[in-house]
PDB file of C-alpha atoms in Angstrom:
ATOM      1  CA  ASP A   1      34.565  -4.354-173.313  1.00 51.00           C
ATOM      2  CA  THR A   2      36.170  -1.801-170.886  1.00 74.00           C
ATOM      3  CA  GLY A   3      36.094  -4.101-167.935  1.00 93.00           C
ATOM      4  CA  VAL A   4      34.828  -3.791-164.311  1.00 96.00           C
ATOM      5  CA  SER A   5      35.714  -0.262-162.936  1.00 97.00           C
ATOM      6  CA  GLN A   6      36.129   0.320-159.210  1.00 98.00           C
ATOM      7  CA  ASN A   7      36.486   3.658-157.361  1.00 97.00           C
ATOM      8  CA  PRO A   8      38.489   5.031-155.640  1.00 97.00           C
ATOM      9  CA  ARG A   9      41.583   2.389-155.945  1.00 96.00           C
ATOM     10  CA  HIS A  10      42.565   3.503-152.357  1.00 97.00           C
ATOM     11  CA  LYS A  11      41.017   4.786-149.395  1.00 98.00           C
ATOM     12  CA  ILE A  12      42.500   5.770-146.033  1.00 98.00           C
ATOM     13  CA  THR A  13      40.099   6.594-143.356  1.00 98.00           C
ATOM     14  CA  LYS A  14      40.072   7.022-139.665  1.00 97.00           C
ATOM     15  CA  ARG A  15      38.181   4.553-137.264  1.00 97.00           C
ATOM     16  CA  GLY A  16      34.635   5.343-136.912  1.00 97.00           C
ATOM     17  CA  GLN A  17      34.023   7.161-140.332  1.00 98.00           C
ATOM     18  CA  ASN A  18      31.803   6.011-143.122  1.00 98.00           C
ATOM     19  CA  VAL A  19      33.149   5.007-146.631  1.00 98.00           C
ATOM     20  CA  THR A  20      31.501   4.152-149.833  1.00 98.00           C
ATOM     21  CA  PHE A  21      32.896   2.408-152.843  1.00 97.00           C
ATOM     22  CA  ARG A  22      31.614   2.240-156.340  1.00 98.00           C
ATOM     23  CA  CYS A  23      31.619  -0.578-158.851  1.00 98.00           C
ATOM     24  CA  ASP A  24      30.640  -0.002-162.504  1.00 97.00           C
ATOM     25  CA  PRO A  25      30.470  -3.774-163.997  1.00 96.00           C
ATOM     26  CA  ILE A  26      30.577  -4.630-167.729  1.00 95.00           C
ATOM     27  CA  SER A  27      27.604  -3.107-169.219  1.00 91.00           C
ATOM     28  CA  GLU A  28      25.692  -6.379-170.531  1.00 89.00           C
ATOM     29  CA  HIS A  29      26.290  -8.247-167.091  1.00 92.00           C
ATOM     30  CA  ASN A  30      23.477  -8.782-164.966  1.00 90.00           C
ATOM     31  CA  ARG A  31      25.271 -10.166-162.053  1.00 92.00           C
ATOM     32  CA  LEU A  32      27.531  -8.418-159.662  1.00 94.00           C
ATOM     33  CA  TYR A  33      29.448  -9.697-156.797  1.00 94.00           C
ATOM     34  CA  TRP A  34      31.427  -8.077-153.913  1.00 96.00           C
ATOM     35  CA  TYR A  35      34.298  -9.863-152.509  1.00 96.00           C
ATOM     36  CA  ARG A  36      36.814  -8.957-149.715  1.00 96.00           C
ATOM     37  CA  GLN A  37      40.558  -9.996-149.591  1.00 96.00           C
ATOM     38  CA  THR A  38      43.046  -9.513-146.913  1.00 95.00           C
ATOM     39  CA  LEU A  39      46.964  -9.778-147.265  1.00 92.00           C
ATOM     40  CA  GLY A  40      47.836 -13.307-148.019  1.00 91.00           C
ATOM     41  CA  GLN A  41      44.263 -14.817-148.044  1.00 92.00           C
ATOM     42  CA  GLY A  42      42.020 -15.533-151.216  1.00 93.00           C
ATOM     43  CA  PRO A  43      38.993 -13.356-151.801  1.00 93.00           C
ATOM     44  CA  GLU A  44      35.907 -13.867-149.573  1.00 93.00           C
ATOM     45  CA  PHE A  45      32.230 -13.611-150.780  1.00 92.00           C
ATOM     46  CA  LEU A  46      30.308 -10.808-149.413  1.00 94.00           C
ATOM     47  CA  THR A  47      27.135 -10.453-151.522  1.00 94.00           C
ATOM     48  CA  TYR A  48      25.566 -10.779-154.955  1.00 91.00           C
ATOM     49  CA  PHE A  49      23.370  -9.072-157.044  1.00 93.00           C
ATOM     50  CA  GLN A  50      21.008 -10.226-159.828  1.00 91.00           C
ATOM     51  CA  ASN A  51      20.129  -6.938-161.674  1.00 92.00           C
ATOM     52  CA  GLU A  52      18.994  -4.855-158.745  1.00 92.00           C
ATOM     53  CA  ALA A  53      18.047  -7.500-156.527  1.00 92.00           C
ATOM     54  CA  GLN A  54      20.317  -8.494-153.642  1.00 92.00           C
ATOM     55  CA  LEU A  55      19.932 -12.079-153.375  1.00 90.00           C
ATOM     56  CA  GLU A  56      22.428 -13.286-151.079  1.00 88.00           C
ATOM     57  CA  LYS A  57      24.840 -11.931-148.233  1.00 91.00           C
ATOM     58  CA  SER A  58      27.369 -13.652-146.540  1.00 90.00           C
ATOM     59  CA  ARG A  59      27.606 -13.727-142.719  1.00 88.00           C
ATOM     60  CA  LEU A  60      30.768 -11.635-143.170  1.00 82.00           C
ATOM     61  CA  LEU A  61      28.663  -8.596-144.017  1.00 85.00           C
ATOM     62  CA  SER A  62      27.748  -7.371-140.728  1.00 88.00           C
ATOM     63  CA  ASP A  63      25.006  -4.803-140.066  1.00 92.00           C
ATOM     64  CA  ARG A  64      27.625  -1.961-140.651  1.00 96.00           C
ATOM     65  CA  PHE A  65      27.876  -2.962-144.370  1.00 96.00           C
ATOM     66  CA  SER A  66      25.325  -2.174-146.935  1.00 95.00           C
ATOM     67  CA  ALA A  67      25.275  -2.889-150.661  1.00 96.00           C
ATOM     68  CA  GLU A  68      23.094  -1.381-153.270  1.00 96.00           C
ATOM     69  CA  ARG A  69      22.560  -1.651-156.934  1.00 96.00           C
ATOM     70  CA  PRO A  70      19.640   0.853-157.566  1.00 91.00           C
ATOM     71  CA  LYS A  71      19.147   0.434-161.331  1.00 86.00           C
ATOM     72  CA  GLY A  72      20.910  -2.896-161.946  1.00 85.00           C
ATOM     73  CA  SER A  73      23.704  -0.918-163.190  1.00 91.00           C
ATOM     74  CA  PHE A  74      26.533   0.321-160.977  1.00 96.00           C
ATOM     75  CA  SER A  75      26.699  -0.746-157.275  1.00 97.00           C
ATOM     76  CA  THR A  76      27.971   0.795-154.135  1.00 97.00           C
ATOM     77  CA  LEU A  77      29.045  -0.771-150.820  1.00 97.00           C
ATOM     78  CA  GLU A  78      29.008   1.379-147.871  1.00 97.00           C
ATOM     79  CA  ILE A  79      30.893   0.540-144.607  1.00 97.00           C
ATOM     80  CA  GLN A  80      29.731   2.534-141.477  1.00 97.00           C
ATOM     81  CA  ARG A  81      31.644   3.113-138.398  1.00 97.00           C
ATOM     82  CA  THR A  82      34.605   1.550-139.888  1.00 97.00           C
ATOM     83  CA  GLU A  83      37.001  -0.447-137.666  1.00 96.00           C
ATOM     84  CA  GLN A  84      40.425  -1.531-138.317  1.00 96.00           C
ATOM     85  CA  GLY A  85      39.473  -4.926-138.996  1.00 95.00           C
ATOM     86  CA  ASP A  86      37.727  -3.710-142.117  1.00 96.00           C
ATOM     87  CA  SER A  87      41.051  -2.937-143.775  1.00 97.00           C
ATOM     88  CA  ALA A  88      41.165  -4.958-146.958  1.00 97.00           C
ATOM     89  CA  MET A  89      40.852  -4.925-150.584  1.00 97.00           C
ATOM     90  CA  TYR A  90      37.110  -4.706-151.612  1.00 98.00           C
ATOM     91  CA  LEU A  91      36.755  -6.383-155.051  1.00 98.00           C
ATOM     92  CA  CYS A  92      33.752  -6.249-157.333  1.00 97.00           C
ATOM     93  CA  ALA A  93      33.235  -8.698-160.290  1.00 95.00           C
ATOM     94  CA  SER A  94      30.394  -8.986-162.754  1.00 94.00           C
ATOM     95  CA  SER A  95      29.048 -11.763-165.043  1.00 91.00           C
ATOM     96  CA  LEU A  96      26.643 -12.499-167.694  1.00 87.00           C
ATOM     97  CA  GLY A  97      24.259 -14.780-165.671  1.00 80.00           C
ATOM     98  CA  VAL A  98      24.845 -18.076-167.528  1.00 78.00           C
ATOM     99  CA  ALA A  99      25.755 -21.536-166.135  1.00 73.00           C
ATOM    100  CA  ASN A 100      29.132 -22.079-165.041  1.00 72.00           C
ATOM    101  CA  GLU A 101      30.236 -18.730-166.107  1.00 81.00           C
ATOM    102  CA  LYS A 102      33.573 -16.894-165.542  1.00 88.00           C
ATOM    103  CA  LEU A 103      33.509 -13.904-163.324  1.00 91.00           C
ATOM    104  CA  PHE A 104      35.410 -10.600-164.196  1.00 94.00           C
ATOM    105  CA  PHE A 105      36.773  -8.808-161.545  1.00 96.00           C
ATOM    106  CA  GLY A 106      37.784  -5.059-160.943  1.00 97.00           C
ATOM    107  CA  SER A 107      40.963  -4.097-159.603  1.00 96.00           C
ATOM    108  CA  GLY A 108      39.679  -3.436-156.343  1.00 97.00           C
ATOM    109  CA  THR A 109      39.517  -0.784-153.724  1.00 98.00           C
ATOM    110  CA  GLN A 110      42.239  -1.055-151.009  1.00 97.00           C
ATOM    111  CA  LEU A 111      40.795   0.360-147.777  1.00 98.00           C
ATOM    112  CA  SER A 112      43.121   1.203-144.784  1.00 98.00           C
ATOM    113  CA  VAL A 113      41.353   2.029-141.418  1.00 98.00           C
ATOM    114  CA  LEU A 114      43.800   4.081-139.100  1.00 96.00           C
TER     115      LEU A 114
ATOM    116  CA  LEU B   1      31.164 -26.367-151.888  1.00 55.00           C
ATOM    117  CA  ALA B   2      34.086 -28.707-152.435  1.00 59.00           C
ATOM    118  CA  LYS B   3      37.264 -27.862-150.582  1.00 83.00           C
ATOM    119  CA  THR B   4      40.397 -27.717-152.760  1.00 91.00           C
ATOM    120  CA  THR B   5      44.009 -28.220-151.492  1.00 93.00           C
ATOM    121  CA  GLN B   6      47.060 -27.004-153.496  1.00 95.00           C
ATOM    122  CA  PRO B   7      50.810 -26.213-152.749  1.00 96.00           C
ATOM    123  CA  ILE B   8      51.464 -22.993-150.886  1.00 95.00           C
ATOM    124  CA  SER B   9      54.280 -21.929-153.254  1.00 97.00           C
ATOM    125  CA  MET B  10      56.239 -23.155-156.305  1.00 97.00           C
ATOM    126  CA  ASP B  11      59.209 -21.890-157.941  1.00 97.00           C
ATOM    127  CA  SER B  12      60.336 -22.038-161.478  1.00 97.00           C
ATOM    128  CA  TYR B  13      62.581 -20.571-164.220  1.00 97.00           C
ATOM    129  CA  GLU B  14      61.533 -18.757-167.462  1.00 97.00           C
ATOM    130  CA  GLY B  15      60.791 -21.232-170.172  1.00 97.00           C
ATOM    131  CA  GLN B  16      59.924 -24.186-168.105  1.00 97.00           C
ATOM    132  CA  GLU B  17      56.384 -25.924-167.892  1.00 97.00           C
ATOM    133  CA  VAL B  18      54.879 -25.540-164.694  1.00 98.00           C
ATOM    134  CA  ASN B  19      52.239 -27.884-163.416  1.00 98.00           C
ATOM    135  CA  ILE B  20      50.084 -27.052-160.303  1.00 97.00           C
ATOM    136  CA  THR B  21      48.024 -29.724-158.805  1.00 96.00           C
ATOM    137  CA  CYS B  22      44.870 -29.363-156.806  1.00 95.00           C
ATOM    138  CA  SER B  23      43.050 -32.039-154.862  1.00 95.00           C
ATOM    139  CA  HIS B  24      39.418 -31.838-154.482  1.00 92.00           C
ATOM    140  CA  ASN B  25      38.443 -35.181-152.728  1.00 92.00           C
ATOM    141  CA  ASN B  26      34.891 -34.108-152.091  1.00 89.00           C
ATOM    142  CA  ILE B  27      34.048 -32.950-155.682  1.00 90.00           C
ATOM    143  CA  ALA B  28      30.424 -33.550-156.625  1.00 88.00           C
ATOM    144  CA  THR B  29      28.836 -34.737-159.772  1.00 88.00           C
ATOM    145  CA  ASN B  30      27.693 -31.246-160.997  1.00 85.00           C
ATOM    146  CA  ASP B  31      30.815 -29.446-159.827  1.00 88.00           C
ATOM    147  CA  TYR B  32      33.230 -27.746-162.347  1.00 90.00           C
ATOM    148  CA  ILE B  33      36.999 -27.078-161.799  1.00 92.00           C
ATOM    149  CA  THR B  34      38.000 -23.392-162.251  1.00 93.00           C
ATOM    150  CA  TRP B  35      41.403 -21.893-162.247  1.00 95.00           C
ATOM    151  CA  TYR B  36      41.954 -17.891-161.488  1.00 96.00           C
ATOM    152  CA  GLN B  37      45.296 -16.061-161.673  1.00 97.00           C
ATOM    153  CA  GLN B  38      45.823 -13.110-159.518  1.00 97.00           C
ATOM    154  CA  PHE B  39      48.505 -10.343-159.919  1.00 96.00           C
ATOM    155  CA  PRO B  40      49.470  -8.180-156.848  1.00 92.00           C
ATOM    156  CA  SER B  41      47.057  -5.151-156.465  1.00 90.00           C
ATOM    157  CA  GLN B  42      44.662  -6.680-159.053  1.00 94.00           C
ATOM    158  CA  GLY B  43      41.531  -8.786-159.168  1.00 96.00           C
ATOM    159  CA  PRO B  44      41.548 -12.420-159.986  1.00 96.00           C
ATOM    160  CA  ARG B  45      41.452 -13.163-163.756  1.00 96.00           C
ATOM    161  CA  PHE B  46      40.020 -16.551-165.142  1.00 94.00           C
ATOM    162  CA  ILE B  47      42.264 -18.719-166.730  1.00 96.00           C
ATOM    163  CA  ILE B  48      40.511 -22.044-167.417  1.00 95.00           C
ATOM    164  CA  GLN B  49      37.674 -24.099-166.702  1.00 93.00           C
ATOM    165  CA  GLY B  50      36.868 -27.908-167.249  1.00 93.00           C
ATOM    166  CA  TYR B  51      34.605 -30.817-165.938  1.00 92.00           C
ATOM    167  CA  LYS B  52      36.791 -34.081-167.019  1.00 91.00           C
ATOM    168  CA  THR B  53      39.696 -35.103-169.158  1.00 90.00           C
ATOM    169  CA  LYS B  54      41.561 -32.119-170.667  1.00 95.00           C
ATOM    170  CA  VAL B  55      40.986 -28.715-171.604  1.00 95.00           C
ATOM    171  CA  THR B  56      43.363 -26.378-173.316  1.00 96.00           C
ATOM    172  CA  ASN B  57      43.204 -22.649-174.245  1.00 94.00           C
ATOM    173  CA  GLU B  58      45.664 -19.924-175.477  1.00 93.00           C
ATOM    174  CA  VAL B  59      47.003 -19.721-171.884  1.00 92.00           C
ATOM    175  CA  ALA B  60      46.946 -23.109-170.133  1.00 96.00           C
ATOM    176  CA  SER B  61      45.797 -26.665-170.141  1.00 97.00           C
ATOM    177  CA  LEU B  62      43.770 -28.340-167.446  1.00 97.00           C
ATOM    178  CA  PHE B  63      44.143 -32.165-167.009  1.00 97.00           C
ATOM    179  CA  ILE B  64      41.320 -33.936-164.909  1.00 97.00           C
ATOM    180  CA  PRO B  65      41.551 -37.561-164.286  1.00 96.00           C
ATOM    181  CA  ALA B  66      38.781 -39.757-164.565  1.00 95.00           C
ATOM    182  CA  ASP B  67      37.730 -39.824-160.631  1.00 95.00           C
ATOM    183  CA  ARG B  68      37.822 -35.979-160.760  1.00 95.00           C
ATOM    184  CA  LYS B  69      39.357 -35.847-157.222  1.00 94.00           C
ATOM    185  CA  SER B  70      42.293 -33.747-158.590  1.00 95.00           C
ATOM    186  CA  SER B  71      43.323 -31.579-161.358  1.00 96.00           C
ATOM    187  CA  THR B  72      46.374 -30.117-162.854  1.00 97.00           C
ATOM    188  CA  LEU B  73      47.021 -26.755-164.266  1.00 97.00           C
ATOM    189  CA  SER B  74      49.683 -26.763-167.041  1.00 98.00           C
ATOM    190  CA  LEU B  75      51.476 -23.400-167.886  1.00 97.00           C
ATOM    191  CA  PRO B  76      53.809 -24.117-170.818  1.00 94.00           C
ATOM    192  CA  ARG B  77      57.185 -22.136-171.025  1.00 94.00           C
ATOM    193  CA  VAL B  78      56.384 -19.662-168.228  1.00 97.00           C
ATOM    194  CA  SER B  79      57.814 -16.210-168.445  1.00 96.00           C
ATOM    195  CA  LEU B  80      58.435 -13.741-165.580  1.00 97.00           C
ATOM    196  CA  SER B  81      54.998 -12.169-166.257  1.00 96.00           C
ATOM    197  CA  ASP B  82      53.352 -15.522-165.049  1.00 96.00           C
ATOM    198  CA  THR B  83      54.520 -14.752-161.637  1.00 97.00           C
ATOM    199  CA  ALA B  84      51.365 -14.588-159.640  1.00 97.00           C
ATOM    200  CA  VAL B  85      48.910 -16.265-157.186  1.00 97.00           C
ATOM    201  CA  TYR B  86      46.926 -19.193-158.823  1.00 98.00           C
ATOM    202  CA  TYR B  87      43.570 -20.398-157.308  1.00 96.00           C
ATOM    203  CA  CYS B  88      41.937 -23.468-157.811  1.00 94.00           C
ATOM    204  CA  LEU B  89      38.243 -23.481-157.105  1.00 91.00           C
ATOM    205  CA  VAL B  90      35.422 -26.031-157.334  1.00 88.00           C
ATOM    206  CA  ALA B  91      31.743 -24.816-157.806  1.00 80.00           C
ATOM    207  CA  THR B  92      28.408 -25.679-158.711  1.00 73.00           C
ATOM    208  CA  ASP B  93      26.309 -23.012-160.197  1.00 66.00           C
ATOM    209  CA  THR B  94      23.312 -23.090-157.981  1.00 66.00           C
ATOM    210  CA  GLY B  95      21.936 -19.851-159.837  1.00 62.00           C
ATOM    211  CA  PHE B  96      25.179 -17.839-159.388  1.00 67.00           C
ATOM    212  CA  GLN B  97      28.911 -18.183-158.920  1.00 68.00           C
ATOM    213  CA  LYS B  98      29.615 -18.177-155.235  1.00 75.00           C
ATOM    214  CA  LEU B  99      33.349 -18.757-155.656  1.00 82.00           C
ATOM    215  CA  VAL B 100      35.095 -20.174-152.720  1.00 83.00           C
ATOM    216  CA  PHE B 101      38.772 -19.064-152.933  1.00 88.00           C
ATOM    217  CA  GLY B 102      41.619 -20.824-150.890  1.00 86.00           C
ATOM    218  CA  THR B 103      44.962 -19.293-150.226  1.00 88.00           C
ATOM    219  CA  GLY B 104      46.133 -20.240-153.726  1.00 95.00           C
ATOM    220  CA  THR B 105      49.580 -21.195-154.994  1.00 97.00           C
ATOM    221  CA  ARG B 106      52.294 -18.246-155.359  1.00 97.00           C
ATOM    222  CA  LEU B 107      54.235 -19.225-158.388  1.00 98.00           C
ATOM    223  CA  LEU B 108      57.659 -17.411-158.832  1.00 98.00           C
ATOM    224  CA  VAL B 109      59.342 -17.455-162.167  1.00 97.00           C
ATOM    225  CA  SER B 110      62.882 -16.325-161.974  1.00 97.00           C
ATOM    226  CA  PRO B 111      65.157 -15.491-165.000  1.00 95.00           C
TER     227      PRO B 111
END
């Protein structure tokens, strides 16, 4: 168990640029989640994948945000035309896909939009 | 999803037992109570989960009264490394774990 890996750990970008984050879940986990966390707040749910299918998206996920999990393994989260309000920690989590399971979170990608 | 209320912050000293209480008055029959721990610049980490009465693992104990409207996370003999944010969550697995995090309890353990 190598844990959930997220890259990059930090990203600084200018407003209007596009950014992409990658998440590599624990290998046998078929569920993958994206959360966003701002300073002093708890993580907020963004979206969820069961294998390669994106099954739920939060209203927080505007049309500038897109997430993929092409082969049911790693996932990418892209933000287009970044805004300063996008600055946050983006967390990925994975799980086995059983009832009342625990989620395993990565260390996140800290995005700063200047 | 049931909303939870927990203290914003708590202070303790090394070696003491810490009890963090969470209220969840609107908990539903199928809901479980789960606690996560988060250190700065890291993602949350699962600590413990329970449905009723008492659950204990190598890290903590979770006490849930019969009415399940509250729960208490107990950390025995805390150390400096237990300084973190602790989140109480209540969720029903409706096919996936859509966890709703509040602002959590910031625990500061001092020497």
